[in-house]
Short mmCIF file of C-alpha atoms in Angstrom, two decimals:
data_model
loop_
_atom_site.label_atom_id
_atom_site.label_comp_id
_atom_site.label_asym_id
_atom_site.label_seq_id
_atom_site.Cartn_x
_atom_site.Cartn_y
_atom_site.Cartn_z
CA MET Q 1420 0.20 0.19 -0.35
CA ILE Q 1421 2.99 2.80 0.99
CA ALA Q 1422 4.43 0.96 -1.81
CA ALA Q 1423 1.67 2.32 -4.13
CA ASP Q 1424 1.67 5.00 -2.75
CA LYS Q 1425 5.50 6.00 -3.20
CA ASN Q 1426 4.54 4.83 -6.93
CA ALA Q 1427 1.72 7.70 -7.18
CA THR Q 1428 4.44 10.22 -6.15
CA ASN Q 1429 6.97 9.56 -8.83
CA THR Q 1430 8.01 12.62 -9.20
CA ALA Q 1431 11.46 12.99 -9.00
CA PRO Q 1432 13.14 16.03 -11.06
CA ASN Q 1433 15.27 13.38 -12.67
CA GLY Q 1434 12.00 11.83 -14.01
CA ALA Q 1435 12.47 10.74 -17.57
CA SER Q 1436 12.36 7.31 -16.00
CA LEU Q 1437 10.37 5.30 -18.48
CA PRO Q 1438 9.03 1.83 -17.24
CA ARG Q 1439 11.30 -0.77 -19.19
CA THR Q 1440 9.80 -4.32 -20.15
CA ALA Q 1441 12.52 -5.36 -22.38
CA GLY Q 1442 15.55 -7.25 -20.90
CA GLY Q 1443 13.64 -10.03 -19.55
CA GLY Q 1444 13.94 -9.49 -15.90
CA PRO Q 1445 12.28 -11.97 -12.97
CA ASN Q 1446 8.62 -10.14 -13.30
CA GLY Q 1447 5.80 -10.40 -14.06
CA SER Q 1448 4.01 -9.99 -11.37
CA PRO Q 1449 1.87 -7.54 -9.84
CA ALA Q 1450 5.34 -6.21 -8.67
CA GLY Q 1451 6.73 -6.13 -11.64
CA THR Q 1452 5.45 -2.50 -11.92
CA THR Q 1453 7.32 -1.67 -8.78
CA PRO Q 1454 10.27 -0.16 -9.25
CA MET Q 1455 13.33 -1.92 -7.79
CA VAL Q 1456 14.82 1.13 -6.14
CA THR Q 1457 13.58 4.46 -5.19
CA VAL Q 1458 15.62 6.70 -3.44
CA ARG Q 1459 12.99 10.08 -2.17
CA GLY Q 1460 14.83 13.08 -0.23
CA LEU Q 1461 18.01 10.75 0.81
CA GLY Q 1462 20.27 13.05 2.96
CA LYS Q 1463 23.65 11.79 4.79
CA SER Q 1464 26.12 13.97 7.36
CA PHE Q 1465 29.30 12.46 8.75
CA GLY Q 1466 29.36 14.84 11.30
CA THR Q 1467 29.18 18.23 10.05
CA ASN Q 1468 29.86 17.38 6.46
CA GLU Q 1469 26.92 16.49 4.36
CA VAL Q 1470 27.78 13.78 2.20
CA LEU Q 1471 24.67 13.40 0.76
CA ARG Q 1472 21.81 16.15 -0.18
CA ASP Q 1473 17.84 15.81 -1.37
CA ILE Q 1474 19.24 12.24 -3.69
CA ASP Q 1475 16.00 11.31 -5.35
CA LEU Q 1476 17.03 8.24 -7.52
CA THR Q 1477 14.98 5.54 -9.83
CA VAL Q 1478 15.78 2.15 -11.00
CA ASN Q 1479 13.66 0.22 -12.82
CA ARG Q 1480 13.68 -3.65 -12.92
CA SER Q 1481 16.45 -4.46 -15.61
CA GLU Q 1482 17.72 -1.66 -15.28
CA VAL Q 1483 21.39 -0.53 -15.37
CA VAL Q 1484 22.12 2.97 -13.98
CA CYS Q 1485 25.61 4.63 -13.41
CA LEU Q 1486 26.81 6.44 -10.65
CA ILE Q 1487 29.57 9.03 -12.05
CA GLY Q 1488 31.46 11.59 -10.34
CA PRO Q 1489 34.73 13.44 -8.84
CA SER Q 1490 35.64 11.86 -5.87
CA GLY Q 1491 34.12 12.59 -2.66
CA SER Q 1492 30.88 13.71 -4.53
CA GLY Q 1493 28.60 10.50 -2.63
CA LYS Q 1494 28.44 7.88 -5.11
CA SER Q 1495 29.96 4.92 -3.15
CA THR Q 1496 28.36 6.22 0.35
CA LEU Q 1497 24.75 6.35 -1.42
CA LEU Q 1498 25.76 3.26 -3.21
CA ARG Q 1499 25.87 1.53 0.45
CA CYS Q 1500 23.36 3.38 1.59
CA ILE Q 1501 21.05 0.93 -0.66
CA ASN Q 1502 22.16 -1.96 1.50
CA PHE Q 1503 21.97 -0.22 4.80
CA LEU Q 1504 25.95 -0.50 5.20
CA GLU Q 1505 26.07 3.04 5.50
CA ALA Q 1506 23.05 4.28 7.38
CA TYR Q 1507 21.07 7.64 6.21
CA ASP Q 1508 19.63 10.34 7.93
CA ARG Q 1509 16.91 11.69 6.19
CA GLY Q 1510 14.93 10.66 3.68
CA GLU Q 1511 14.36 7.16 2.52
CA ILE Q 1512 14.92 4.13 0.54
CA ARG Q 1513 12.87 1.12 -1.02
CA ILE Q 1514 13.49 -1.35 -2.23
CA GLU Q 1515 10.84 -3.42 -4.35
CA GLY Q 1516 8.75 -1.28 -2.29
CA THR Q 1517 10.12 -1.98 1.17
CA LEU Q 1518 11.67 0.51 3.31
CA VAL Q 1519 15.42 0.18 3.86
CA GLY Q 1520 16.93 -0.03 6.84
CA TYR Q 1521 13.85 1.77 9.27
CA SER Q 1522 11.33 -0.06 10.82
CA GLU Q 1523 7.96 1.09 8.46
CA ASP Q 1524 5.90 1.05 11.63
CA SER Q 1525 8.35 3.92 13.57
CA PRO Q 1526 10.09 5.11 10.67
CA ARG Q 1527 13.09 5.98 13.21
CA ARG Q 1528 13.23 3.19 14.86
CA ARG Q 1529 16.51 0.99 12.71
CA LEU Q 1530 16.59 -1.78 11.66
CA THR Q 1531 18.25 -4.87 13.46
CA ASN Q 1532 21.08 -6.60 11.57
CA ARG Q 1533 18.84 -9.90 11.46
CA GLU Q 1534 15.72 -7.35 10.04
CA LEU Q 1535 17.90 -6.26 7.61
CA ARG Q 1536 19.02 -10.10 6.23
CA GLY Q 1537 15.70 -10.72 4.60
CA LEU Q 1538 16.92 -7.56 2.25
CA ARG Q 1539 20.54 -8.33 2.16
CA ARG Q 1540 19.73 -11.59 0.64
CA ASN Q 1541 17.96 -10.02 -2.50
CA VAL Q 1542 21.12 -7.64 -3.28
CA GLY Q 1543 24.38 -8.16 -3.91
CA MET Q 1544 27.24 -6.08 -3.41
CA VAL Q 1545 30.96 -6.40 -5.12
CA PHE Q 1546 33.39 -4.50 -3.35
CA GLN Q 1547 36.43 -2.32 -5.08
CA GLN Q 1548 38.68 -4.09 -3.11
CA PHE Q 1549 36.56 -7.96 -3.80
CA ASN Q 1550 36.79 -8.82 0.04
CA LEU Q 1551 37.11 -12.08 -0.60
CA TRP Q 1552 37.28 -14.28 2.22
CA PRO Q 1553 41.13 -15.26 1.90
CA HIS Q 1554 40.97 -18.68 4.12
CA MET Q 1555 38.43 -20.23 1.63
CA THR Q 1556 38.75 -21.31 -1.81
CA ALA Q 1557 37.16 -19.43 -4.92
CA LEU Q 1558 34.60 -22.19 -4.76
CA GLU Q 1559 33.97 -22.12 -0.80
CA ASN Q 1560 33.82 -18.52 -1.39
CA VAL Q 1561 31.01 -19.00 -3.74
CA ALA Q 1562 29.58 -21.48 -0.91
CA GLU Q 1563 29.72 -20.10 2.01
CA ALA Q 1564 26.06 -17.83 1.83
CA LEU Q 1565 24.43 -20.88 0.20
CA VAL Q 1566 24.98 -23.02 3.05
CA GLN Q 1567 24.78 -20.82 5.64
CA VAL Q 1568 22.09 -18.16 3.88
CA ARG Q 1569 19.98 -20.10 1.85
CA GLY Q 1570 20.06 -23.28 3.68
CA MET Q 1571 22.00 -25.45 1.17
CA ASN Q 1572 23.31 -28.44 2.18
CA LYS Q 1573 27.59 -28.26 1.16
CA ALA Q 1574 27.23 -30.73 -1.98
CA ASP Q 1575 24.30 -28.96 -3.91
CA ALA Q 1576 26.18 -25.28 -2.71
CA ALA Q 1577 29.46 -26.78 -4.17
CA ALA Q 1578 27.48 -27.77 -7.12
CA ARG Q 1579 25.70 -24.73 -7.77
CA ALA Q 1580 29.07 -22.73 -7.20
CA ARG Q 1581 30.95 -24.81 -9.55
CA GLN Q 1582 28.51 -23.09 -12.10
CA MET Q 1583 28.58 -19.91 -11.09
CA LEU Q 1584 32.89 -20.31 -10.87
CA GLU Q 1585 31.61 -21.56 -14.94
CA ARG Q 1586 29.91 -18.38 -15.90
CA VAL Q 1587 32.06 -16.10 -14.94
CA GLY Q 1588 34.83 -18.33 -16.68
CA LEU Q 1589 36.77 -19.69 -13.79
CA ALA Q 1590 35.96 -23.76 -12.91
CA ALA Q 1591 39.34 -23.67 -13.61
CA LYS Q 1592 40.80 -21.60 -10.34
CA ALA Q 1593 37.92 -23.51 -7.97
CA ASP Q 1594 40.47 -24.72 -5.48
CA SER Q 1595 42.64 -22.06 -5.03
CA TYR Q 1596 42.89 -19.55 -2.42
CA PRO Q 1597 42.24 -15.57 -3.22
CA ALA Q 1598 45.59 -14.90 -2.81
CA ARG Q 1599 46.66 -17.09 -5.63
CA LEU Q 1600 44.20 -15.60 -8.26
CA SER Q 1601 44.85 -12.10 -9.94
CA GLY Q 1602 43.02 -9.37 -8.88
CA GLY Q 1603 40.22 -9.49 -12.29
CA GLN Q 1604 39.89 -13.22 -11.64
CA GLN Q 1605 39.32 -12.24 -7.58
CA GLN Q 1606 37.03 -9.82 -8.79
CA ARG Q 1607 35.04 -12.54 -10.82
CA VAL Q 1608 34.87 -14.85 -8.28
CA ALA Q 1609 33.55 -11.85 -5.86
CA ILE Q 1610 30.72 -11.18 -8.35
CA ALA Q 1611 30.15 -15.34 -8.50
CA ARG Q 1612 29.42 -14.73 -4.90
CA VAL Q 1613 26.82 -12.46 -5.43
CA ILE Q 1614 25.21 -14.10 -8.61
CA ALA Q 1615 25.14 -17.74 -7.24
CA MET Q 1616 22.40 -15.64 -4.43
CA GLU Q 1617 20.35 -14.85 -7.10
CA PRO Q 1618 19.81 -11.17 -6.35
CA HIS Q 1619 17.12 -9.08 -7.64
CA LEU Q 1620 19.51 -6.17 -7.54
CA MET Q 1621 22.91 -5.72 -8.01
CA LEU Q 1622 25.61 -3.24 -5.94
CA PHE Q 1623 28.82 -2.36 -7.67
CA ASP Q 1624 30.86 0.35 -5.97
CA GLU Q 1625 33.99 0.90 -8.08
CA PRO Q 1626 34.26 -2.51 -9.59
CA THR Q 1627 37.56 -1.83 -11.36
CA SER Q 1628 39.36 0.51 -9.85
CA ALA Q 1629 41.66 -1.29 -7.74
CA LEU Q 1630 42.49 -3.59 -10.92
CA ASP Q 1631 45.85 -3.36 -13.41
CA PRO Q 1632 44.33 -1.40 -16.16
CA GLU Q 1633 44.92 -4.83 -18.79
CA LEU Q 1634 42.69 -6.76 -16.28
CA VAL Q 1635 39.94 -4.61 -16.05
CA GLY Q 1636 38.51 -5.72 -19.15
CA GLU Q 1637 37.38 -8.94 -18.35
CA VAL Q 1638 35.54 -7.78 -14.93
CA LEU Q 1639 33.96 -5.26 -17.38
CA GLN Q 1640 33.10 -8.25 -19.52
CA VAL Q 1641 31.22 -10.19 -17.10
CA MET Q 1642 29.16 -7.54 -16.07
CA ARG Q 1643 27.61 -6.59 -19.45
CA ASP Q 1644 26.59 -10.12 -20.06
CA LEU Q 1645 25.02 -9.58 -16.29
CA ALA Q 1646 23.63 -6.76 -18.21
CA ALA Q 1647 22.29 -8.30 -20.71
CA ASP Q 1648 20.82 -11.32 -18.80
CA GLY Q 1649 18.53 -8.64 -17.49
CA MET Q 1650 19.89 -7.86 -14.12
CA THR Q 1651 18.94 -4.72 -12.45
CA MET Q 1652 22.32 -3.35 -11.59
CA VAL Q 1653 23.72 0.48 -9.96
CA VAL Q 1654 27.07 0.88 -10.62
CA VAL Q 1655 29.56 3.67 -9.16
CA THR Q 1656 32.47 3.47 -11.48
CA HIS Q 1657 35.11 5.76 -13.53
CA GLU Q 1658 35.10 3.69 -16.40
CA MET Q 1659 33.12 5.99 -18.82
CA GLY Q 1660 33.25 4.01 -21.83
CA PHE Q 1661 31.21 1.32 -19.81
CA ALA Q 1662 28.48 4.02 -18.82
CA ALA Q 1663 28.25 5.22 -22.30
CA ASN Q 1664 27.67 1.58 -23.98
CA VAL Q 1665 26.23 -0.19 -20.90
CA ALA Q 1666 24.07 1.91 -18.69
CA ASP Q 1667 20.25 2.91 -19.85
CA LYS Q 1668 20.74 5.77 -16.79
CA VAL Q 1669 23.90 7.63 -16.56
CA ALA Q 1670 23.32 9.68 -13.14
CA PHE Q 1671 26.16 12.53 -12.18
CA LEU Q 1672 26.86 13.75 -8.66
CA ASP Q 1673 28.84 16.65 -7.30
CA HIS Q 1674 29.35 17.47 -3.27
CA GLY Q 1675 25.93 15.24 -2.17
CA ARG Q 1676 23.56 15.77 -5.11
CA ILE Q 1677 22.53 13.94 -8.51
CA ALA Q 1678 23.60 16.85 -10.82
CA ALA Q 1679 22.42 15.45 -13.94
CA PHE Q 1680 20.50 12.10 -14.62
CA GLY Q 1681 19.42 10.63 -17.85
CA THR Q 1682 20.56 8.30 -20.77
CA PRO Q 1683 24.36 8.49 -21.37
CA ARG Q 1684 23.93 10.35 -24.23
CA GLU Q 1685 21.89 12.82 -22.53
CA VAL Q 1686 24.72 13.01 -19.76
CA PHE Q 1687 27.75 13.05 -21.61
CA HIS Q 1688 26.54 14.62 -24.64
CA GLU Q 1689 23.38 17.17 -24.64
CA SER Q 1690 23.68 18.26 -20.40
CA ALA Q 1691 24.50 22.00 -20.31
CA GLU Q 1692 25.78 20.97 -16.71
CA PRO Q 1693 29.30 22.68 -17.04
CA ARG Q 1694 30.38 20.64 -13.71
CA VAL Q 1695 29.79 17.48 -15.90
CA GLN Q 1696 31.62 19.02 -19.12
CA GLN Q 1697 34.61 19.51 -16.94
CA PHE Q 1698 34.52 16.83 -15.16
CA LEU Q 1699 34.63 14.87 -18.90
CA GLN Q 1700 37.27 16.90 -19.61
CA THR Q 1701 39.52 16.23 -17.05
CA TYR Q 1702 38.65 12.60 -17.65
CA HIS Q 1703 39.70 12.82 -21.27
CA GLU Q 1704 42.98 14.39 -20.36
CA ARG Q 1705 44.02 12.00 -18.00
CA ASN Q 1706 42.97 8.96 -20.44
CA SER Q 1707 44.80 10.60 -23.52
CA PHE Q 1708 48.69 10.49 -23.93
CA MET M 23 77.82 -35.10 41.08
CA LEU M 24 74.60 -36.18 39.94
CA ASP M 25 72.63 -38.90 42.61
CA THR M 26 71.31 -41.51 39.84
CA SER M 27 69.02 -43.09 43.51
CA LEU M 28 67.29 -40.20 44.27
CA ILE M 29 66.08 -39.85 40.84
CA ILE M 30 64.38 -43.68 41.15
CA GLN M 31 63.38 -42.65 44.72
CA TYR M 32 61.67 -39.37 43.66
CA GLY M 33 60.65 -40.37 39.72
CA PRO M 34 57.00 -41.03 40.36
CA SER M 35 56.10 -38.20 42.38
CA LEU M 36 57.92 -35.84 40.56
CA LEU M 37 56.34 -37.23 37.65
CA ARG M 38 53.04 -36.76 39.25
CA GLY M 39 53.76 -33.34 40.05
CA PHE M 40 54.25 -32.61 36.16
CA GLY M 41 51.24 -34.31 35.47
CA VAL M 42 49.49 -31.80 37.66
CA THR M 43 50.71 -28.77 36.58
CA ILE M 44 49.75 -30.01 32.82
CA LEU M 45 46.87 -30.45 34.37
CA CYS M 46 46.87 -27.01 35.44
CA TRP M 47 48.18 -25.51 32.30
CA ALA M 48 45.81 -27.09 29.75
CA ALA M 49 42.45 -26.26 32.06
CA GLY M 50 43.63 -22.52 33.15
CA CYS M 51 44.27 -22.20 29.77
CA ALA M 52 40.78 -23.51 28.01
CA ILE M 53 39.19 -21.03 30.79
CA GLY M 54 40.96 -18.69 30.38
CA MET M 55 40.70 -18.29 26.78
CA THR M 56 36.92 -18.93 26.78
CA LEU M 57 36.40 -16.98 28.83
CA GLY M 58 38.77 -14.38 27.55
CA PHE M 59 36.50 -15.19 23.86
CA VAL M 60 33.38 -14.26 25.30
CA LEU M 61 34.68 -11.08 27.59
CA MET M 62 35.86 -9.62 23.77
CA LEU M 63 32.74 -10.06 22.81
CA LEU M 64 30.80 -8.54 25.47
CA ARG M 65 33.20 -5.41 24.91
CA GLN M 66 31.40 -5.13 21.34
CA VAL M 67 28.66 -4.53 22.86
CA PRO M 68 27.25 -0.47 22.64
CA LEU M 69 26.39 -0.50 26.29
CA ARG M 70 29.05 1.96 28.06
CA PRO M 71 28.54 0.16 31.76
CA LEU M 72 29.12 -3.16 30.48
CA ARG M 73 32.63 -2.30 28.92
CA TRP M 74 33.62 -0.31 31.85
CA LEU M 75 33.44 -3.34 34.14
CA ILE M 76 35.07 -5.35 31.53
CA ARG M 77 37.92 -2.75 31.34
CA ALA M 78 37.95 -2.79 35.44
CA TYR M 79 38.44 -6.13 35.12
CA VAL M 80 40.83 -6.70 33.10
CA GLU M 81 42.98 -3.42 34.40
CA VAL M 82 42.62 -5.33 38.12
CA ILE M 83 43.84 -8.45 36.79
CA ARG M 84 46.59 -7.40 34.52
CA GLY M 85 47.32 -4.63 37.24
CA THR M 86 48.07 -6.96 40.01
CA PRO M 87 50.42 -9.78 40.90
CA PHE M 88 49.10 -13.40 40.52
CA LEU M 89 50.00 -14.50 43.75
CA ILE M 90 47.86 -11.86 45.72
CA GLN M 91 44.86 -12.95 43.38
CA LEU M 92 45.42 -16.50 44.13
CA PHE M 93 45.52 -15.67 47.59
CA LEU M 94 42.66 -13.75 47.31
CA LEU M 95 40.91 -16.66 46.22
CA TYR M 96 42.37 -19.90 47.89
CA ASN M 97 42.63 -17.85 51.53
CA GLY M 98 39.81 -15.38 50.91
CA GLY M 99 37.59 -17.03 49.45
CA PRO M 100 36.09 -18.75 52.17
CA SER M 101 35.40 -15.60 53.79
CA ILE M 102 32.46 -15.05 51.25
CA GLY M 103 31.32 -18.55 51.13
CA LEU M 104 33.36 -19.76 48.29
CA ARG M 105 35.86 -22.71 49.57
CA LEU M 106 37.65 -24.54 46.68
CA GLU M 107 40.02 -27.42 46.96
CA ALA M 108 43.76 -25.85 46.40
CA THR M 109 44.42 -27.77 43.11
CA THR M 110 40.22 -26.56 41.83
CA ALA M 111 41.29 -22.61 43.11
CA GLY M 112 44.63 -22.96 41.45
CA ILE M 113 43.00 -23.45 37.98
CA LEU M 114 40.32 -21.53 38.34
CA GLY M 115 42.80 -18.50 39.42
CA LEU M 116 45.00 -18.98 36.24
CA GLY M 117 42.35 -19.14 33.91
CA LEU M 118 40.36 -15.92 35.50
CA TYR M 119 44.27 -14.99 35.15
CA GLY M 120 44.78 -15.76 31.83
CA SER M 121 41.30 -14.37 30.69
CA ALA M 122 42.20 -10.20 31.06
CA TYR M 123 45.19 -11.50 28.61
CA PHE M 124 43.55 -13.31 26.56
CA ALA M 125 40.41 -10.59 26.06
CA GLU M 126 43.16 -8.35 25.41
CA ILE M 127 44.79 -10.51 22.58
CA PHE M 128 41.61 -11.43 20.90
CA ARG M 129 40.27 -7.73 21.06
CA ALA M 130 43.33 -6.56 18.99
CA GLY M 131 42.47 -9.59 16.50
CA TYR M 132 38.56 -8.88 16.18
CA GLN M 133 39.46 -5.02 15.07
CA ALA M 134 42.53 -6.51 12.82
CA VAL M 135 39.57 -8.29 11.33
CA PRO M 136 39.59 -6.72 7.83
CA LYS M 137 36.42 -4.66 7.92
CA GLY M 138 35.69 -5.51 4.29
CA GLN M 139 35.05 -9.47 4.80
CA VAL M 140 32.49 -8.52 7.38
CA GLU M 141 30.76 -5.98 5.06
CA ALA M 142 30.93 -8.71 2.39
CA ALA M 143 29.12 -11.09 4.61
CA LEU M 144 26.90 -9.28 5.68
CA SER M 145 25.58 -8.12 1.99
CA LEU M 146 24.91 -11.52 1.68
CA GLY M 147 22.14 -11.77 4.23
CA MET M 148 24.78 -13.68 6.34
CA SER M 149 23.66 -13.59 10.45
CA TYR M 150 26.03 -12.62 13.24
CA GLY M 151 26.59 -16.09 14.37
CA ALA M 152 28.13 -17.39 10.45
CA ILE M 153 29.83 -14.34 10.35
CA LEU M 154 31.73 -14.61 13.42
CA ARG M 155 32.27 -18.86 12.96
CA ARG M 156 33.21 -18.53 9.32
CA VAL M 157 34.89 -14.93 9.05
CA ILE M 158 35.72 -13.32 11.96
CA VAL M 159 37.82 -16.53 14.07
CA PRO M 160 39.30 -17.50 11.24
CA ALA M 161 40.69 -14.54 10.38
CA MET M 162 41.54 -13.71 14.19
CA LEU M 163 43.43 -16.95 14.14
CA VAL M 164 45.91 -15.70 11.91
CA SER M 165 46.57 -12.60 13.45
CA THR M 166 46.44 -13.85 16.97
CA ILE M 167 47.88 -17.73 16.97
CA PRO M 168 51.62 -15.72 17.56
CA ALA M 169 50.12 -13.76 20.89
CA ILE M 170 48.59 -16.85 21.97
CA VAL M 171 51.25 -19.25 22.39
CA ASN M 172 52.75 -16.75 24.10
CA MET M 173 50.74 -16.47 26.61
CA MET M 174 50.10 -20.39 27.01
CA ALA M 175 54.16 -20.20 27.34
CA ILE M 176 53.94 -17.58 30.47
CA LEU M 177 51.08 -19.64 31.89
CA THR M 178 53.31 -22.54 31.85
CA LYS M 179 55.60 -20.85 33.86
CA GLU M 180 52.68 -19.30 36.32
CA THR M 181 51.76 -22.38 37.16
CA VAL M 182 55.03 -23.12 39.65
CA VAL M 183 52.54 -20.12 41.66
CA LEU M 184 50.67 -22.79 42.69
CA SER M 185 52.77 -24.78 44.49
CA ILE M 186 52.64 -21.19 47.45
CA ILE M 187 48.81 -22.85 47.75
CA THR M 188 49.87 -26.40 48.20
CA VAL M 189 48.86 -27.44 44.78
CA PRO M 190 51.13 -31.10 44.57
CA GLU M 191 52.35 -29.73 40.88
CA LEU M 192 55.97 -30.09 39.81
CA MET M 193 57.40 -27.20 42.28
CA TYR M 194 55.71 -28.75 45.14
CA GLU M 195 57.13 -32.03 45.09
CA MET M 196 60.48 -30.73 43.80
CA GLN M 197 60.41 -28.56 46.68
CA THR M 198 59.57 -31.61 49.20
CA MET M 199 62.26 -33.40 47.73
CA ALA M 200 64.49 -31.15 47.84
CA ALA M 201 63.98 -29.90 51.40
CA GLU M 202 64.15 -34.11 52.26
CA THR M 203 67.35 -34.59 50.61
CA PHE M 204 69.19 -31.64 50.69
CA ALA M 205 69.84 -32.33 46.88
CA THR M 206 69.64 -28.85 45.91
CA PHE M 207 71.53 -28.68 42.45
CA GLU M 208 69.22 -31.81 41.11
CA THR M 209 66.44 -30.17 41.74
CA ILE M 210 66.57 -26.78 40.22
CA LEU M 211 67.77 -28.44 37.45
CA GLY M 212 65.13 -31.12 36.84
CA MET M 213 62.35 -28.23 37.41
CA ALA M 214 64.14 -26.02 34.55
CA LEU M 215 64.43 -29.12 32.19
CA PHE M 216 60.64 -29.55 32.64
CA TYR M 217 59.26 -26.03 32.71
CA TRP M 218 62.04 -25.99 29.37
CA LEU M 219 60.37 -28.76 28.16
CA LEU M 220 57.11 -27.67 27.94
CA VAL M 221 57.19 -24.47 27.15
CA GLU M 222 59.47 -25.47 24.31
CA VAL M 223 56.45 -28.38 23.73
CA THR M 224 54.05 -24.83 23.68
CA SER M 225 55.57 -23.12 20.75
CA ARG M 226 56.14 -25.95 18.62
CA LEU M 227 53.00 -26.46 18.69
CA GLY M 228 52.06 -23.06 18.25
CA ARG M 229 53.93 -23.00 15.31
CA ARG M 230 52.95 -26.10 13.13
CA LEU M 231 48.92 -24.63 14.48
CA GLU M 232 50.25 -21.04 12.66
CA ALA M 233 51.83 -22.90 9.69
CA ARG M 234 48.30 -24.46 9.50
CA VAL M 235 45.46 -21.56 9.53
CA THR M 236 47.86 -19.59 7.44
CA ARG M 237 48.60 -22.01 4.70
CA PHE M 238 46.37 -20.13 2.59
CA LEU M 239 48.43 -16.98 2.35
CA THR M 240 51.81 -18.58 1.75
CA HIS M 241 51.12 -20.49 -1.36
CA SER M 242 51.71 -17.13 -3.06
CA SER M 243 53.57 -14.14 -2.07
CA THR M 244 51.03 -11.82 -3.90
CA PRO M 245 49.39 -10.02 -0.86
CA THR M 246 45.92 -10.03 -0.64
CA PRO M 247 44.29 -6.37 -1.14
CA SER M 248 41.29 -7.67 0.67
CA THR M 249 43.24 -7.40 3.85
CA ARG M 250 42.84 -3.29 2.93
CA THR M 251 39.40 -1.55 3.47
CA SER M 252 38.88 0.91 0.24
CA THR M 253 40.07 4.44 1.95
CA ALA M 254 39.30 5.83 -1.42
CA ARG M 255 35.61 5.98 -0.97
CA ALA M 256 33.95 8.34 -3.44
#
């Protein structure tokens, strides 16, 4: 009921998000019309430092939204608020209509970790530093949450983990410990660990920023495949090429606000926003030699 | 000259003493580690009075001599209705003494667990219990085993204090032997050997354990980027 209410007031200044039907996402149910993520009036401060101010954002099913912008603009914080690894102070975030992090009945009661688990098992996150568990092999990393969260038995979890590693092209590395894998391979294991859980939504926090340049491509390719399969993705990235080619929507953040939002074409080529122009200028200068 | 007849005569009681020493030490370590781990966990609960209480406990234990703690427990205990047999008091005392140190070791280990590894587990929907068992404790073992083994080695030597409250451990038996035979040199030499043996075995086992839990790191020389949490956050 609250979800429907939210849909009615879907008047973000960003507006233009058309409901997409393409992509073959897991919808078709009545919930199929609810946006995957709605962010309304989101604000967050670290002490006196206001890192997010009045953010509005809608992510529809099967949509890929890239968050770009200079360092310190708040894009990673915004991403971390979506699965409540970071608590927000003002406004609200809803995933498939469900309020994130706070109690629906008494809105400022923060949910416990236990109460957040139901939401988090449907929202996967890929980190800049991979964050694999170093004492487990690639296979064990992927199988772990299947056993601990989904309650699968060990044999089934291992079989499924092996399939997922195959999907990211790492079946041969199943028994390797993370220390023996390259950064790109570690990040692909981290992605396999997430997709094994069949999330409805995947969050990527600068997934290629810690990688050597020659390893970036293999990770981006896996992400492209996921997007093509209809996965809903929110991606914080500095890879403008990926944003331009894969994203349905691009949000440009600056000083905690969304300064520009639209299709890649609208943001990259048609935006009159000087900060976007300046950011892209710097980006191009850095990437040419 | 070493008098071998003394060894034959006192051998059995010395061995028995050695057995009691090992029993007290092992049980004391087990209690100390268990209690220390619980204290470390309780310290993570965001409840100020509880934290102060635990800190006070740790400071008092670390700030006073073990002998005095033992006297308090064994001789002072009865006045508050706590009447313990000497060996029980010794084991309990050793455990309480060790718990303060183990709590500190575990606290440092807990803080050293890379935050990202915990966040990854949280983001997959794992429960705190599962995260503790499957992520935090294995990571803690890697960083704390040297300190744990060190503390265990210190505790082997603290067991001699138990002789003062008449626990029939090695030191106690040795003193009896020295008093009855006046063979001071043999006694002291023998005693040193026994304790050295115990410490040596402990540290060897510790090294093997360390090699085992860090196995996954020694397979490669490349450092894992996942051991650092992301500092550059947009």
